[in-house]
Coordinates of C-alpha atoms and ligand atoms in Angstrom, one line a residue:
X62 CA -10.2 -15.7 19.9
X63 CA -8.7 -17.3 16.8
X64 CA -5.4 -19.5 16.6
X65 CA -4.5 -17.4 14.0
X66 CA -5.2 -15.0 11.0
X67 CA -4.3 -15.9 7.4
X68 CA -4.4 -13.7 4.2
X69 CA -5.5 -15.5 1.0
X70 CA -5.7 -13.3 -1.8
X71 CA -9.2 -12.8 -4.0
X72 CA -7.8 -11.4 -6.8
X73 CA -8.1 -13.1 -10.3
X74 CA -4.4 -13.6 -10.7
X75 CA -4.7 -15.6 -7.6
X76 CA -8.0 -17.4 -8.1
X77 CA -6.6 -18.4 -11.4
X78 CA -3.9 -20.2 -9.7
X79 CA -6.1 -21.7 -7.1
X80 CA -6.8 -19.6 -4.5
X81 CA -10.0 -20.2 -3.8
X82 CA -9.1 -24.2 -3.3
X83 CA -5.9 -23.2 -1.2
X84 CA -8.6 -21.1 1.3
X85 CA -11.1 -24.1 1.2
X86 CA -8.2 -26.5 2.2
X87 CA -6.3 -24.2 4.7
X88 CA -10.0 -24.0 6.3
X89 CA -10.5 -27.8 6.3
X90 CA -6.8 -28.6 7.7
X91 CA -7.1 -26.0 10.6
X92 CA -10.5 -27.6 11.6
X93 CA -9.2 -31.3 11.2
X94 CA -6.6 -30.0 13.4
X95 CA -8.9 -28.3 16.1
X96 CA -7.3 -24.8 15.0
X97 CA -9.8 -21.8 14.7
X98 CA -8.3 -20.1 12.2
X99 CA -9.4 -16.5 10.9
X100 CA -9.1 -16.4 6.9
X101 CA -9.2 -13.2 5.8
X102 CA -9.3 -12.3 1.8
X103 CA -7.0 -9.5 0.6
X104 CA -5.6 -8.2 -3.0
X105 CA -2.7 -9.4 -4.7
X106 CA 0.6 -8.1 -3.6
X107 CA 1.5 -8.0 -7.3
X108 CA 4.0 -11.1 -7.3
X109 CA 2.4 -13.0 -9.7
X110 CA 4.7 -16.0 -9.9
X111 CA 4.3 -16.6 -6.3
X112 CA 0.5 -16.9 -6.3
X113 CA -1.2 -17.8 -4.6
X114 CA 0.9 -16.3 -2.1
X115 CA -0.5 -17.1 1.7
X116 CA 0.5 -14.6 4.4
X117 CA 0.1 -15.2 8.3
X118 CA -0.1 -12.6 10.7
X119 CA 2.8 -13.0 13.5
X120 CA 4.4 -11.1 16.0
X121 CA 7.2 -9.8 13.8
X122 CA 4.7 -8.7 10.9
X123 CA 3.0 -10.7 8.2
X124 CA 5.3 -13.5 7.1
X125 CA 4.5 -14.9 3.2
X126 CA 4.4 -18.5 1.9
X127 CA 4.3 -19.4 -1.8
X128 CA 3.1 -20.4 -4.1
X129 CA 1.3 -22.5 -2.1
X130 CA -0.6 -25.4 -3.8
X131 CA -3.4 -27.8 -1.8
X132 CA -0.3 -30.4 -1.3
X133 CA 1.4 -28.3 0.6
X134 CA -1.1 -27.5 3.5
X135 CA -0.5 -30.3 5.7
X136 CA 3.4 -29.6 5.7
X137 CA 2.8 -25.8 6.2
X138 CA 0.7 -26.5 9.6
X139 CA 3.6 -29.2 10.5
X140 CA 6.1 -26.6 10.1
X141 CA 4.2 -24.2 12.6
X142 CA 3.6 -21.6 9.5
X143 CA 1.0 -20.0 12.0
X144 CA 3.8 -18.6 13.6
X145 CA 5.9 -17.9 10.9
X146 CA 7.8 -21.1 11.2
X147 CA 10.6 -22.1 8.3
X148 CA 9.3 -24.2 5.2
X149 CA 10.5 -24.2 2.1
X150 CA 7.6 -22.2 0.5
X151 CA 8.8 -19.4 2.9
X152 CA 9.4 -15.9 1.7
X153 CA 9.9 -14.3 5.1
X154 CA 8.6 -10.7 6.1
X155 CA 6.3 -9.7 3.5
X156 CA 7.3 -6.2 3.7
X157 CA 10.9 -7.3 3.3
X158 CA 10.6 -9.1 0.0
X159 CA 13.0 -7.0 -2.3
X160 CA 10.4 -6.8 -5.2
X161 CA 8.3 -5.2 -2.6
X162 CA 10.4 -3.3 -0.3
X163 CA 12.0 -1.3 -3.2
X164 CA 9.0 0.0 -4.5
X165 CA 7.3 3.2 -4.1
X166 CA 3.4 2.3 -3.2
X167 CA 1.3 5.3 -3.0
X168 CA -1.4 4.3 -5.1
X169 CA -1.1 0.7 -4.3
X170 CA -0.2 1.3 -0.8
X171 CA -3.3 -0.7 0.5
X172 CA -3.4 -3.6 -2.4
X173 CA -2.7 -6.8 -0.5
X174 CA -2.8 -5.5 3.2
X175 CA -6.6 -4.9 3.3
X176 CA -9.7 -6.8 3.3
X177 CA -10.7 -4.9 -0.2
X178 CA -14.4 -4.8 0.7
X179 CA -14.0 -4.0 4.5
X180 CA -14.3 -0.1 4.8
X181 CA -13.3 -0.5 8.5
X182 CA -10.0 -1.8 7.3
X183 CA -9.8 0.8 4.5
X184 CA -10.2 3.8 7.4
X185 CA -8.1 2.2 9.7
X186 CA -5.2 2.2 6.7
X187 CA -5.5 6.1 6.1
X188 CA -8.8 5.8 3.7
X189 CA -11.1 8.7 3.5
X190 CA -8.6 11.1 4.7
X191 CA -8.6 12.7 1.1
X192 CA -12.0 13.1 1.1
X193 CA -12.1 14.6 4.4
X194 CA -9.4 17.5 3.3
X195 CA -11.4 18.1 0.0
X196 CA -14.6 18.7 1.9
X197 CA -13.0 21.4 3.7
X198 CA -11.9 23.2 0.5
X199 CA -13.6 24.6 -2.3
X200 CA -14.2 23.0 -5.6
X201 CA -11.5 25.2 -7.2
X202 CA -9.0 24.7 -4.3
X203 CA -9.2 21.0 -4.6
X204 CA -8.7 21.7 -8.5
X205 CA -5.5 23.4 -8.0
X206 CA -4.0 21.1 -5.5
X207 CA -4.4 18.5 -8.1
X208 CA -2.9 20.6 -10.8
X209 CA -0.1 21.2 -8.5
X210 CA 0.6 17.6 -7.9
X211 CA 1.2 17.2 -11.6
X212 CA -0.9 14.2 -12.0
X213 CA -1.4 13.2 -15.5
X214 CA -3.9 10.9 -16.9
X215 CA -2.6 7.3 -16.3
X216 CA -5.0 5.8 -19.2
X217 CA -2.4 6.3 -21.8
X218 CA -2.7 10.1 -23.2
X219 CA -0.9 11.8 -20.2
X220 CA -3.0 14.5 -20.5
X221 CA -2.8 16.7 -16.8
X222 CA -5.6 15.9 -14.8
X223 CA -5.8 19.5 -13.2
X224 CA -6.5 21.0 -16.6
X225 CA -9.4 18.6 -17.4
X226 CA -10.8 19.0 -13.6
X227 CA -10.5 23.0 -14.4
X228 CA -12.5 22.8 -17.8
X229 CA -15.2 20.7 -16.1
X230 CA -15.3 22.8 -13.2
X231 CA -15.7 26.0 -15.5
X232 CA -18.3 24.4 -18.0
X233 CA -22.1 25.6 -17.5
X234 CA -23.9 22.6 -16.8
X235 CA -27.2 21.7 -14.7
X236 CA -25.6 18.2 -14.2
X237 CA -22.5 17.1 -14.5
X238 CA -20.8 13.6 -14.2
X239 CA -17.5 11.7 -13.3
X240 CA -16.7 9.0 -15.5
X241 CA -14.2 6.3 -14.6
X242 CA -12.5 4.3 -17.6
X243 CA -12.3 0.9 -16.7
X244 CA -11.8 -0.7 -19.8
X245 CA -8.6 -1.4 -19.3
X246 CA -7.9 -3.2 -23.1
X247 CA -4.3 -2.8 -23.7
X248 CA -2.3 -5.7 -23.7
X249 CA 0.0 -6.7 -20.8
X250 CA -2.0 -4.2 -18.2
X251 CA -3.7 -5.4 -15.1
X252 CA -3.0 -2.4 -12.6
X253 CA -6.8 -1.0 -13.0
X254 CA -8.1 -4.7 -12.2
X255 CA -5.7 -4.8 -9.0
X256 CA -7.1 -1.8 -7.8
X257 CA -10.7 -2.8 -8.6
X258 CA -10.2 -6.3 -7.1
X259 CA -7.8 -5.0 -4.5
X260 CA -8.6 -1.9 -3.3
X261 CA -12.1 -0.1 -4.7
X262 CA -12.7 2.1 -1.9
X263 CA -9.4 4.0 -3.4
X264 CA -11.3 4.6 -6.6
X265 CA -14.8 5.3 -5.2
X266 CA -13.0 7.9 -3.1
X267 CA -10.9 9.5 -5.7
X268 CA -14.1 9.5 -7.9
X269 CA -16.1 11.5 -4.8
X270 CA -13.1 14.0 -4.7
X271 CA -13.3 14.8 -8.2
X272 CA -17.3 14.8 -8.1
X273 CA -16.9 17.1 -5.2
X274 CA -14.0 19.6 -7.2
X275 CA -16.3 20.0 -10.2
X276 CA -19.6 19.7 -9.0
X277 CA -20.8 16.6 -10.4
X278 CA -23.6 14.7 -8.7
X279 CA -23.4 11.4 -10.5
X280 CA -20.7 8.9 -11.2
X281 CA -20.2 5.6 -13.9
X282 CA -17.5 3.2 -13.9
X283 CA -17.4 1.6 -17.2
X284 CA -15.8 -1.8 -17.0
X285 CA -14.7 -4.4 -19.2
X286 CA -16.9 -7.6 -19.4
X287 CA -13.9 -9.7 -18.8
X288 CA -13.5 -8.6 -15.3
X289 CA -16.2 -10.3 -13.4
X290 CA -14.6 -10.6 -10.1
X291 CA -13.8 -6.5 -10.3
X292 CA -17.7 -6.2 -11.0
X293 CA -18.5 -8.2 -7.7
X294 CA -15.9 -6.3 -5.8
X295 CA -17.0 -2.9 -7.2
X296 CA -20.9 -3.6 -6.4
X297 CA -20.3 -4.9 -2.7
X298 CA -17.8 -1.7 -2.3
X299 CA -20.1 0.8 -3.9
X300 CA -23.1 -0.8 -1.6
X301 CA -21.1 -0.5 1.6
X302 CA -20.3 3.1 0.9
X303 CA -23.8 4.1 0.6
X304 CA -24.6 2.6 3.4
X305 CA -22.0 4.3 5.6
X306 CA -22.9 7.5 3.9
X307 CA -19.6 8.1 1.9
X308 CA -21.9 7.9 -1.4
X309 CA -25.3 9.1 -1.6
X310 CA -27.4 12.2 -1.3
X311 CA -25.3 13.9 1.7
X312 CA -21.8 12.6 1.6
X313 CA -20.4 12.5 5.0
X314 CA -23.0 15.1 5.8
X315 CA -21.7 17.5 3.4
X316 CA -24.7 18.1 2.0
X317 CA -23.3 17.5 -1.2
X318 CA -24.7 14.2 -3.4
X319 CA -22.6 11.8 -5.2
X320 CA -23.7 8.4 -6.7
X321 CA -21.9 6.0 -8.8
X322 CA -23.5 3.3 -11.3
X323 CA -21.6 0.7 -13.1
X324 CA -21.6 -0.1 -16.7
X325 CA -20.1 -3.2 -18.2
X326 CA -18.7 -3.0 -21.7
X327 CA -19.5 -5.8 -24.4
X328 CA -15.6 -6.2 -25.5
X329 CA -14.6 -3.8 -28.0
X330 CA -10.8 -2.2 -27.4
X331 CA -12.5 0.9 -29.2
X332 CA -15.1 1.5 -26.3
X333 CA -11.8 2.5 -23.9
X334 CA -11.6 5.5 -26.2
X335 CA -13.3 8.3 -24.1
X336 CA -16.2 9.4 -26.6
X337 CA -16.8 5.9 -27.7
X338 CA -17.1 5.3 -24.3
X339 CA -20.0 7.7 -23.9
X340 CA -21.9 6.2 -26.6
X341 CA -21.5 3.0 -25.0
X342 CA -22.8 4.4 -21.7
X343 CA -25.6 6.3 -23.8
X344 CA -26.6 2.8 -25.1
X345 CA -25.4 3.5 -28.7
X346 CA -22.9 1.5 -30.6
X347 CA -19.3 2.5 -29.5
X348 CA -18.1 4.9 -32.1
X349 CA -15.5 7.6 -31.8
X350 CA -17.0 11.2 -31.6
X351 CA -15.4 14.6 -33.2
X352 CA -13.8 16.5 -30.6
X353 CA -14.2 19.5 -30.2
X354 CA -16.5 19.8 -28.1
X355 CA -14.4 18.1 -25.7
X356 CA -16.1 15.5 -23.0
X357 CA -15.2 18.2 -20.0
X358 CA -17.5 20.6 -21.8
X359 CA -19.9 18.4 -23.4
X360 CA -19.7 14.9 -22.5
X361 CA -22.1 12.2 -21.3
X362 CA -25.7 13.1 -22.5
X363 CA -24.1 16.4 -23.7
X364 CA -23.1 17.2 -20.0
X365 CA -20.0 18.5 -18.4
X366 CA -17.9 15.4 -18.0
X367 CA -14.8 14.5 -16.2
X368 CA -13.6 11.1 -17.9
X369 CA -10.3 9.5 -16.2
X370 CA -8.7 6.2 -15.7
X371 CA -8.8 4.1 -12.8
X372 CA -5.2 4.8 -11.8
X373 CA -5.5 8.6 -12.2
X374 CA -8.7 8.4 -10.0
X375 CA -7.1 6.4 -7.3
X376 CA -4.1 8.6 -7.2
X377 CA -6.3 11.6 -5.9
X378 CA -6.9 10.3 -2.4
X379 CA -3.2 10.4 -1.3
X380 CA -2.5 13.8 -3.2
X381 CA -5.4 15.3 -1.0
X382 CA -4.3 13.8 2.0
X383 CA -0.5 14.7 1.8
X384 CA -0.8 17.3 -0.8
X385 CA 0.2 17.9 -4.3
X386 CA 3.9 19.0 -3.4
X387 CA 4.3 15.5 -1.7
X388 CA 3.4 13.7 -5.1
X389 CA 5.0 16.0 -7.2
X390 CA 8.3 15.3 -5.3
X391 CA 8.1 11.7 -6.9
X392 CA 9.1 11.4 -10.3
X393 CA 11.2 13.5 -12.9
X394 CA 10.6 16.0 -15.4
X395 CA 7.1 16.7 -16.5
X396 CA 6.4 13.1 -15.1
X397 CA 5.4 13.4 -11.6
X398 CA 4.5 10.6 -9.0
X399 CA 4.5 7.2 -9.4
X400 CA 3.3 4.7 -11.9
X401 CA 1.9 1.4 -11.5
X402 CA 3.9 -0.7 -14.0
X403 CA 2.7 -3.9 -15.2
X404 CA 5.5 -6.5 -16.2
X405 CA 4.3 -9.1 -18.2
X406 CA 5.1 -11.3 -21.2
X407 CA 8.5 -13.6 -21.6
X408 CA 9.6 -12.7 -17.9
X409 CA 10.4 -14.6 -14.9
X410 CA 8.9 -12.6 -12.2
X411 CA 5.8 -10.6 -13.7
X412 CA 3.8 -8.4 -11.6
X413 CA 2.9 -4.9 -10.4
X414 CA 5.8 -2.6 -9.4
X415 CA 4.6 0.8 -8.4
X416 CA 7.9 3.2 -8.9
X417 CA 8.6 7.1 -9.3
X418 CA 8.8 7.8 -12.7
X419 CA 12.5 7.7 -14.0
X420 CA 13.2 3.8 -13.1
X421 CA 14.8 2.4 -16.2
X422 CA 13.1 -0.2 -18.2
X423 CA 16.1 -2.5 -17.7
X424 CA 15.8 -2.0 -14.1
X425 CA 12.2 -3.3 -14.3
X426 CA 13.1 -6.2 -16.5
X427 CA 16.1 -7.7 -15.0
X428 CA 16.1 -6.2 -11.4
X429 CA 12.4 -6.6 -10.9
X430 CA 11.4 -9.3 -13.7
X431 CA 14.8 -11.2 -13.4
X432 CA 15.0 -11.8 -17.4
X433 CA 13.2 -13.7 -19.5
X434 CA 11.1 -16.9 -18.3
X435 CA 12.9 -18.8 -21.3
X436 CA 16.4 -18.1 -19.8
X437 CA 17.0 -16.7 -23.3
X438 CA 18.3 -12.8 -24.3
X439 CA 15.5 -10.3 -24.2
X440 CA 15.4 -9.0 -27.9
X441 CA 12.2 -6.9 -27.5
X442 CA 10.2 -5.1 -25.1
X443 CA 6.6 -3.4 -26.1
X444 CA 5.9 -0.8 -24.2
X445 CA 2.4 0.9 -23.8
X446 CA -0.2 -1.7 -25.0
X447 CA -1.0 -2.8 -28.4
X448 CA -0.1 0.6 -29.8
X449 CA 3.0 0.9 -28.3
X450 CA 6.7 0.6 -30.3
X451 CA 8.6 -2.4 -29.8
X452 CA 12.1 -1.2 -28.5
X453 CA 15.2 -3.2 -29.2
X454 CA 17.4 -4.4 -26.0
X455 CA 19.8 -1.5 -26.8
X456 CA 16.7 1.0 -25.8
X457 CA 16.3 -0.5 -22.1
X458 CA 18.4 2.1 -20.6
X459 CA 15.3 4.4 -21.3
X460 CA 13.7 6.0 -17.8
X461 CA 10.2 5.4 -17.7
X462 CA 9.1 8.7 -18.2
X463 CA 6.5 10.0 -20.8
X464 CA 8.8 12.7 -22.7
X465 CA 11.8 10.4 -22.8
X466 CA 9.8 7.3 -24.2
X467 CA 8.1 9.7 -26.8
X468 CA 11.5 11.1 -28.1
X469 CA 12.3 7.3 -29.1
X470 CA 9.5 6.9 -31.1
X471 CA 7.5 5.1 -28.3
X472 CA 4.8 5.8 -25.9
X473 CA 4.6 5.0 -22.3
X474 CA 0.8 4.7 -22.1
X475 CA -1.0 3.0 -19.3
X476 CA 2.3 1.7 -17.9
X477 CA 2.4 -2.2 -19.5
X478 CA 5.6 -3.7 -20.4
X479 CA 5.7 -6.8 -22.3
X480 CA 8.8 -8.9 -22.6
X481 CA 10.0 -10.6 -25.8
X482 CA 13.2 -13.2 -26.3
X483 CA 15.0 -13.7 -29.1
X484 CA 12.6 -16.1 -30.7
X485 CA 10.3 -13.5 -31.5
X486 CA 9.3 -12.7 -35.3
X487 CA 8.8 -8.9 -35.4
X488 CA 7.5 -9.2 -38.9
X489 CA 4.7 -11.1 -37.4
X490 CA 4.4 -8.7 -34.6
X491 CA 4.1 -5.9 -37.0
X492 CA 1.6 -7.7 -39.1
X493 CA -0.6 -8.4 -35.6
X494 CA -0.5 -4.8 -35.0
X495 CA -2.6 -4.0 -38.5
X496 CA -4.6 -7.1 -37.9
X497 CA -5.5 -5.8 -34.3
X498 CA -6.4 -2.3 -35.6
X499 CA -8.3 -4.0 -38.6
X500 CA -10.3 -6.2 -35.6
X501 CA -10.9 -3.2 -33.6
X502 CA -11.4 -0.3 -35.6
X503 CA -14.9 1.3 -35.0
X504 CA -15.0 1.8 -38.6
X505 CA -15.5 5.6 -38.9
X506 CA -12.5 6.7 -40.7
X507 CA -10.9 5.4 -43.8
X508 CA -7.4 5.4 -42.8
X509 CA -7.9 3.1 -40.1
X510 CA -10.5 0.9 -41.4
X511 CA -9.0 0.3 -44.8
X512 CA -5.5 1.3 -44.2
X513 CA -5.2 -1.5 -41.3
X514 CA -6.2 -4.2 -43.8
X515 CA -4.1 -2.8 -46.5
X516 CA -1.6 -3.1 -44.0
X517 CA -1.6 -6.7 -43.3
X518 CA -1.7 -7.4 -46.9
X519 CA 1.6 -5.2 -47.5
X520 CA 3.6 -6.8 -44.6
X521 CA 2.7 -10.1 -46.3
X522 CA 3.7 -8.8 -50.0
X523 CA 7.2 -7.7 -48.2
X524 CA 7.7 -11.0 -46.7
X525 CA 6.5 -13.1 -50.0
X526 CA 8.9 -10.8 -52.4
X527 CA 12.3 -10.0 -52.8
X528 CA 15.0 -7.8 -54.5
X529 CA 13.3 -4.4 -55.7
X530 CA 9.7 -5.6 -55.0
X531 CA 10.4 -6.0 -51.3
X532 CA 12.2 -2.6 -51.2
X533 CA 8.8 -1.0 -52.9
X534 CA 6.8 -2.7 -50.6
X535 CA 8.6 -1.5 -47.7
X536 CA 8.2 1.7 -49.0
X537 CA 4.5 1.4 -49.6
X538 CA 4.2 0.3 -45.6
X539 CA 5.9 3.4 -44.6
X540 CA 3.9 5.6 -46.7
X541 CA 0.3 3.9 -45.6
X542 CA 1.5 4.2 -41.8
X543 CA 2.3 8.1 -42.6
X544 CA -1.5 8.1 -44.1
X545 CA -2.6 6.4 -41.1
X546 CA -0.9 8.4 -38.5
X547 CA -1.7 11.7 -40.2
X548 CA -5.3 11.0 -41.1
X549 CA -7.2 9.0 -38.4
X550 CA -9.7 10.4 -36.2
X551 CA -8.4 8.7 -33.2
X552 CA -5.4 6.9 -31.7
X553 CA -6.2 3.6 -32.7
X554 CA -5.8 4.4 -36.3
X555 CA -3.5 7.1 -35.5
X556 CA -1.0 5.0 -33.5
X557 CA -1.1 1.4 -35.1
X558 CA 2.1 2.8 -37.1
X559 CA 4.1 2.9 -34.2
X560 CA 4.5 -0.8 -33.3
X561 CA 4.9 -1.1 -37.4
X562 CA 7.4 1.2 -38.2
X563 CA 9.3 0.6 -34.9
X564 CA 9.5 -3.0 -36.1
X565 CA 10.9 -1.7 -39.7
X566 CA 13.3 0.4 -38.2
X567 CA 14.9 -1.5 -35.4
X568 CA 14.3 -5.3 -36.4
X569 CA 14.9 -5.1 -40.5
X570 CA 16.4 -8.7 -40.7
X571 CA 13.0 -9.8 -39.5
X572 CA 11.6 -8.5 -43.0
X573 CA 14.7 -9.6 -44.8
X574 CA 15.2 -5.9 -45.5
X575 CA 19.1 -5.2 -46.1
X576 CA 20.8 -3.4 -42.7
X577 CA 21.7 -0.3 -44.9
X578 CA 18.0 0.5 -45.6
X579 CA 16.9 3.3 -43.1
X580 CA 13.2 2.7 -42.9
Ligands
FMN650 C1 -8.3 3.1 -29.0 C2 -8.4 3.7 -27.5 C3 -8.2 2.9 -26.4 C4 -8.4 3.4 -25.2 N1 -8.5 2.4 -24.3 C5 -8.5 3.1 -22.6 C6 -8.7 2.3 -21.8 O1 -8.8 1.0 -22.3 N2 -8.6 2.7 -20.5 C7 -8.3 3.9 -20.2 O2 -8.4 4.5 -19.3 N3 -8.0 4.7 -21.3 C8 -8.3 4.4 -22.5 N4 -8.2 5.0 -23.5 C9 -7.5 6.6 -23.6 C10 -9.1 7.5 -23.4 O3 -9.5 8.0 -24.6 C11 -8.9 8.7 -22.3 O4 -7.6 9.5 -22.9 C12 -8.6 8.3 -21.0 O5 -9.7 7.6 -20.3 C13 -8.6 9.6 -20.0 O6 -8.5 9.3 -18.6 P1 -7.0 9.7 -18.1 O7 -6.7 11.2 -18.7 O8 -7.1 9.7 -16.7 O9 -5.9 8.9 -18.7 C14 -8.0 4.9 -24.9 C15 -7.8 5.5 -26.2 C16 -7.9 5.0 -27.2 C17 -7.7 5.9 -28.3
SF4_651 S1 -9.0 5.7 -36.2 FE1 -10.2 3.8 -36.4 S2 -10.9 3.5 -34.4 FE2 -10.7 5.7 -34.4 S3 -12.2 6.7 -35.3 FE3 -11.0 6.3 -37.3 S4 -12.0 4.1 -37.5 FE4 -12.5 4.6 -35.9

């Protein structure tokens, strides 16, 4: 019998703020007071400015305190926090904190709630119900349910998952694969990591459903090397799933086999591009492949392969559990379901906010994010990672919707929003976009390999010149962007022009260009 149950997150964000020391100090203080505490390690709720956020189990539900430092621990015990007592770090009932309460958590329903590596916890919180439904269906029927849900790829391209699965299902092959793209290279994004660290079984379940649907027997998770905690958590969860027969030669006694292996990247952004990722898994240098053939027809080792992002796959269990229609009823237009939005940069309350599509950028940045951390006005936001456009404050009423953002020359991508205040220099940001492309280009095609370096030089030329020369250099930069967009083989070279041209269009003054010039 314990005197109390406490949750201390083991998510990287919380660990970076001292969660491990806080857990040890809580344990030591409890022992000093002769209390038998059960300290459980959970994922993060995604309220990152409050980490380490410690929760205690009370009769009223879980009560949160944060951000907790070692120096606060004695006073927390003195305040009877084990029964939810009042303390200056008290945040009330966790589920009632507005930041959390106003979300629509479908994919992230268990993150921060569960012990990530306890399969019993997972099953007790509705885990593996999606797989149970899937195992009672035929492959084509599962694919139709996913198609009905409207789920689109959350890795960036927003391609409908159902169509991709159908192609892999119909492709001929003695061996098929499911590959999970966990490279998560976009700036300001961390939802994949949070799932892998906070609820790895939901990803494993999603991959298993994909495999059963298309007839694959082997899966791979391609994980970025910068995620050591996710790697450990996934390793532990895969081992448990194998032991409990959720993975292996006879998944849940169905007679169907599915296994998952982990592959760790070496730190190249391009290895997140799906065909470069396949090359990397095959042990080769990460270079982009020509398409066709599509990976769904001839992918890993030339075999039909479903490639999906972590969030895409982790959204599948709830779709199979509750039905495609249930999921489709969230969202707007062709953006159906929910999106785990990652809010970062110069913002007061950074974190993970899962909302149905349709919420506006302004609501996310002000109502959730509380505006800038610096207290200065928001000037620009970059949505969709390093290849996303910079949107000015005047465009913040745009809804989080693939089509609405694309119509404004932007990109929703993996759902990352990075906020900048009015001290940002957009000419430097434009130069940085080109520099990033030059650093990360795989080198296969000329517009990207050479154009990105020339792009940096031309931004420098704009900044160093005046009058007609400045105008000519700005024209040259636009021409170069057109060439890169039209002539690059993949979206690294093809989309780098987005942040550059958006800066030239909406922040002309930072280049010293007259307002009358319409880039
Ligand atoms: C340069 C580049 C980097 C990419 N990086 C990632 C990544 O880190 N994670 C990811 O899921 N998709 C990434 N993608 C998109 C993938 O190529 C692919 O569309 C995605 O993995 C498919 O899964 P989805 O349909 O579930 O989104 C990247 C694409 C490009 C062009
Ligand atoms: S656009 Fe860049 S990253 Fe993509 S294939 Fe061409 S050189 Fe490689």
